[in-house]
PDB file of C-alpha atoms in Angstrom:
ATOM      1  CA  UNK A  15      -4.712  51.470 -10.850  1.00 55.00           C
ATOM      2  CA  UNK A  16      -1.292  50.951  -9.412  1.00 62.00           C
ATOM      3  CA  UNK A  17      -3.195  48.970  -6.316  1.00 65.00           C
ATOM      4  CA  UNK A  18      -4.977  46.691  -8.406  1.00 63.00           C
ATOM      5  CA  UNK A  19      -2.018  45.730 -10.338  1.00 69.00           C
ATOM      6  CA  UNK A  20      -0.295  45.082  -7.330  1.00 70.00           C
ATOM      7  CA  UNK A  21      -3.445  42.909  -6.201  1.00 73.00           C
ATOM      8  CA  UNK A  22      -2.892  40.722  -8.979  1.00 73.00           C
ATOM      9  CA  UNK A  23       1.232  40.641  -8.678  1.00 60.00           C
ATOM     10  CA  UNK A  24       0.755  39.469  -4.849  1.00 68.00           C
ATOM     11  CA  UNK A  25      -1.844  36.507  -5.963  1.00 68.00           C
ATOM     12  CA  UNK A  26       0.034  35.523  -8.903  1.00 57.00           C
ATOM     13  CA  UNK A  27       3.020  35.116  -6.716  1.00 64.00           C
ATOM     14  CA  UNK A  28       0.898  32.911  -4.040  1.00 58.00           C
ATOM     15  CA  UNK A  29      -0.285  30.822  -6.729  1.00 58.00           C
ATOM     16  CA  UNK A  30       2.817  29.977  -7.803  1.00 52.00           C
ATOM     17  CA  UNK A  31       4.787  29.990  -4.637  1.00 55.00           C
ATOM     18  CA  UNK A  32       1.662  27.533  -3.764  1.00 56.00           C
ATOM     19  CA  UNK A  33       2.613  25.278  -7.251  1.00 50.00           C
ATOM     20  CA  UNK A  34       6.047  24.786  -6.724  1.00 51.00           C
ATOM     21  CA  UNK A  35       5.206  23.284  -2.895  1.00 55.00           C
ATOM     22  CA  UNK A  36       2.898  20.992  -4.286  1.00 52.00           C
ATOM     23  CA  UNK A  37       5.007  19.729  -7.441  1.00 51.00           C
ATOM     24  CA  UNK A  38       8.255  19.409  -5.137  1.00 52.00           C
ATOM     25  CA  UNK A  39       7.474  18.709  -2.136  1.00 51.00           C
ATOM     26  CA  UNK A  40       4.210  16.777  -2.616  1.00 48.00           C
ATOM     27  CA  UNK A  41       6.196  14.827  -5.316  1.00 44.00           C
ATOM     28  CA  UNK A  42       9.401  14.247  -2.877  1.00 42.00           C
ATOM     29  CA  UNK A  43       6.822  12.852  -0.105  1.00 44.00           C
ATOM     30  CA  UNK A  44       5.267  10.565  -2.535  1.00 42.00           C
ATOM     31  CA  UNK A  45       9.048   8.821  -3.882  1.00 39.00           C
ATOM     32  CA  UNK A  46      10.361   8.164  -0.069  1.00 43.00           C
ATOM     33  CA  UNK A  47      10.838   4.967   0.271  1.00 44.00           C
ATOM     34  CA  UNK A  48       9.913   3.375  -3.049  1.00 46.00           C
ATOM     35  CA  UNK A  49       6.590   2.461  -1.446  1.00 48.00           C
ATOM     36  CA  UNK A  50       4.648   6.180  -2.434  1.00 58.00           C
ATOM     37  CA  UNK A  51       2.440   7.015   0.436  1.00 69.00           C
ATOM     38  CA  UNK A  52       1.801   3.485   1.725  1.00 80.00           C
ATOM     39  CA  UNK A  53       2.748   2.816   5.217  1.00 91.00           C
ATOM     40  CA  UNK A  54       2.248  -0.881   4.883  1.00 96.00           C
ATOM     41  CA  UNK A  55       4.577  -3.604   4.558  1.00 97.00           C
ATOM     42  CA  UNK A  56       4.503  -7.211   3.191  1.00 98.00           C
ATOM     43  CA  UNK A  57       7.070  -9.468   4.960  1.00 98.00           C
ATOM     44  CA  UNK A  58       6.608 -13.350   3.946  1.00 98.00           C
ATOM     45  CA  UNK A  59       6.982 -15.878   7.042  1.00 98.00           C
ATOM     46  CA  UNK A  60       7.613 -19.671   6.626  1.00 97.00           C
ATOM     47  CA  UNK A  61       5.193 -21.562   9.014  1.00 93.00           C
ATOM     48  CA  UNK A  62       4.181 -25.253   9.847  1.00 93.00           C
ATOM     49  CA  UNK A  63       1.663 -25.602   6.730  1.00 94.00           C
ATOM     50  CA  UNK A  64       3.668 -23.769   4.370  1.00 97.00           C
ATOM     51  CA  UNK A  65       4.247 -19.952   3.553  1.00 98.00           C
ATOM     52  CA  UNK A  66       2.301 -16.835   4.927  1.00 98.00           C
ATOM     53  CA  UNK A  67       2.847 -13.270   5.311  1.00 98.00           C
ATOM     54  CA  UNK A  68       2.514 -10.462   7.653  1.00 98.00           C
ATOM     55  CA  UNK A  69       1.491  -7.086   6.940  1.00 98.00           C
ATOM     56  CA  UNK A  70       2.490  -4.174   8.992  1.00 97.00           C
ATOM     57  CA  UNK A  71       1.461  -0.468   8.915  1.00 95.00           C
ATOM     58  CA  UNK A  72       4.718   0.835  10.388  1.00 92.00           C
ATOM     59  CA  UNK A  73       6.008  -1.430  12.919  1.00 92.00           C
ATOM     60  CA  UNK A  74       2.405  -2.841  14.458  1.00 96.00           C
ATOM     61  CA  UNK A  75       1.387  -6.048  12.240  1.00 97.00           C
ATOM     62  CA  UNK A  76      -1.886  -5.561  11.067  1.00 96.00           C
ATOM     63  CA  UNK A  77      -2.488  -8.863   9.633  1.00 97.00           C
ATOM     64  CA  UNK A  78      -0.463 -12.270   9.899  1.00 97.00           C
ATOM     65  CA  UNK A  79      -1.835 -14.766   7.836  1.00 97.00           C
ATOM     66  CA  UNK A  80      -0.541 -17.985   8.233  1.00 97.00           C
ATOM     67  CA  UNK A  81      -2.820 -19.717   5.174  1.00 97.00           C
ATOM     68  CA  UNK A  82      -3.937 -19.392   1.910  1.00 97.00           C
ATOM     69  CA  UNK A  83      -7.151 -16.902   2.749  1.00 96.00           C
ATOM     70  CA  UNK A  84     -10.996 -17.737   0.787  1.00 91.00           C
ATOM     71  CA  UNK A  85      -9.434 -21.246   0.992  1.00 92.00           C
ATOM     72  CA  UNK A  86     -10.903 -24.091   3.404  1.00 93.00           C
ATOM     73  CA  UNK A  87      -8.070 -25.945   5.270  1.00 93.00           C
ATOM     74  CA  UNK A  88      -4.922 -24.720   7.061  1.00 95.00           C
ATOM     75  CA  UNK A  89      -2.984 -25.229   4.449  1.00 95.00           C
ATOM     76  CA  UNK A  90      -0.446 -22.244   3.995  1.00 97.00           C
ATOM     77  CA  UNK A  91       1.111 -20.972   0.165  1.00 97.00           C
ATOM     78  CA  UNK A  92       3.403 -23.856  -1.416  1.00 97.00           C
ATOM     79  CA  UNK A  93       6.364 -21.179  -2.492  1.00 97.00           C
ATOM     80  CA  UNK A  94       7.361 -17.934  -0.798  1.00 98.00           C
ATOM     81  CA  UNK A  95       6.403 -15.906  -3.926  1.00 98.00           C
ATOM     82  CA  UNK A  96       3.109 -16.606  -4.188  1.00 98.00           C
ATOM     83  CA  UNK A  97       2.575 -15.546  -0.558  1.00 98.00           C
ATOM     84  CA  UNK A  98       4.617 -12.389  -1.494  1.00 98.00           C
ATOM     85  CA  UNK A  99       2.081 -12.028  -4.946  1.00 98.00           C
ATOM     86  CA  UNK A 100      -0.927 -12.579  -2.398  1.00 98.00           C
ATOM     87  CA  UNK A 101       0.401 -10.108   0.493  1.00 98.00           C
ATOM     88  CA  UNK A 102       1.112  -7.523  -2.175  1.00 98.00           C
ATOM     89  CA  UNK A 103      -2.898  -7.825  -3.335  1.00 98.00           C
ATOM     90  CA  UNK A 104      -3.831  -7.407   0.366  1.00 97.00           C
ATOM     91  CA  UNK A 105      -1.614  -4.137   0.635  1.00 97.00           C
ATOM     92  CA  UNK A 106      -3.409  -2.603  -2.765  1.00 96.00           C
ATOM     93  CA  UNK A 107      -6.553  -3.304  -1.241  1.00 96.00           C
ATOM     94  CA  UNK A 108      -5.590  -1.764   2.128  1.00 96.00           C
ATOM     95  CA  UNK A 109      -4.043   1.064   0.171  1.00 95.00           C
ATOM     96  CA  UNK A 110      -7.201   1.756  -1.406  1.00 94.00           C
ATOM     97  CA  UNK A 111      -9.153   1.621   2.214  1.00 93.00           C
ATOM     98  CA  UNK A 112     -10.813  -1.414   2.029  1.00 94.00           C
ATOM     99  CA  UNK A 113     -11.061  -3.655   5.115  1.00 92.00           C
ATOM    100  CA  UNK A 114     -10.911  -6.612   5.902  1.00 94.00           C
ATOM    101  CA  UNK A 115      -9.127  -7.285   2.929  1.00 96.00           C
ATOM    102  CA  UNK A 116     -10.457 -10.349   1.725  1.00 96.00           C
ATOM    103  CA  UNK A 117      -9.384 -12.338  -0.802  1.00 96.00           C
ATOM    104  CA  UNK A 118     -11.153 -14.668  -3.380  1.00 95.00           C
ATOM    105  CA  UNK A 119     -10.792 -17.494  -4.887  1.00 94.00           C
ATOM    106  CA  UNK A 120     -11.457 -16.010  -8.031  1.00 95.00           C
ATOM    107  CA  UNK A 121      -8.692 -13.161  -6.567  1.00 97.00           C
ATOM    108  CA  UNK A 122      -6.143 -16.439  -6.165  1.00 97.00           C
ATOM    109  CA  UNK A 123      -6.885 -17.935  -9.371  1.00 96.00           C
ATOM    110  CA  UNK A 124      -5.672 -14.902 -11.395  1.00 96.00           C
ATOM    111  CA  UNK A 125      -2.286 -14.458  -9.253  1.00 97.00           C
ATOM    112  CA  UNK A 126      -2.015 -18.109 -10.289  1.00 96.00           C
ATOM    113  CA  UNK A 127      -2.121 -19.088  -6.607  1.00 95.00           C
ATOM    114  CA  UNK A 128      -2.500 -23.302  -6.485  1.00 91.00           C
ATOM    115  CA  UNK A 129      -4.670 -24.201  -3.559  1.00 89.00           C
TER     116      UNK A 129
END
């Protein structure tokens, strides 16, 4: 009797020896930085055709994208935020696994993107 009880002691201390790593330290990994678990990073760039970006995983650039992308023409983004607003969709979508990232005009349209 006395060895099953101390069965159930030992696992009930596990579990919540196991609870309080995930809720603190999980939850401490997630906050660093202010960007969560993303390694990416969106840094705009002023070219010869306008604004771009750059998006880095760490310190290795990933992308650089010197023009508006699902856009004909080498015409880059006409102010600095709406290459930031356009970078930031790219990191979501990297986030989230997908690549290539590519971005539609529809995509554009909705960030209120002029092309």
């Amino acid at each position: 009797m006395i060895r099953g009880n101390s069965r159930i002691l030992i696992i009930g201390i596990l579990a919540f020896a196991a609870a309080i790593y995930f809720l603190f330290f999980k939850g401490q990994m997630a906050n660093q930085g202010g960007e969560g678990l993303s390694r990416f990073k969106v840094e705009t760039i002023r070219g010869e055709h306008g604004w771009g970006y750059h998006i880095r995983k760490d310190t290795t650039l990933v992308i650089e994208q010197k023009v508006i992308p699902g856009v004909p023409g080498i015409n880059g983004f006409v102010t600095e935020q709406e290459a930031a607003k356009t970078g930031a969709l790219v990191k979501q979508k990297l986030d989230r696994g997908v690549f290539p990232p590519t971005i539609t005009s529809r995509e554009l349209d909705s960030l209120g993107i002029k092309y």
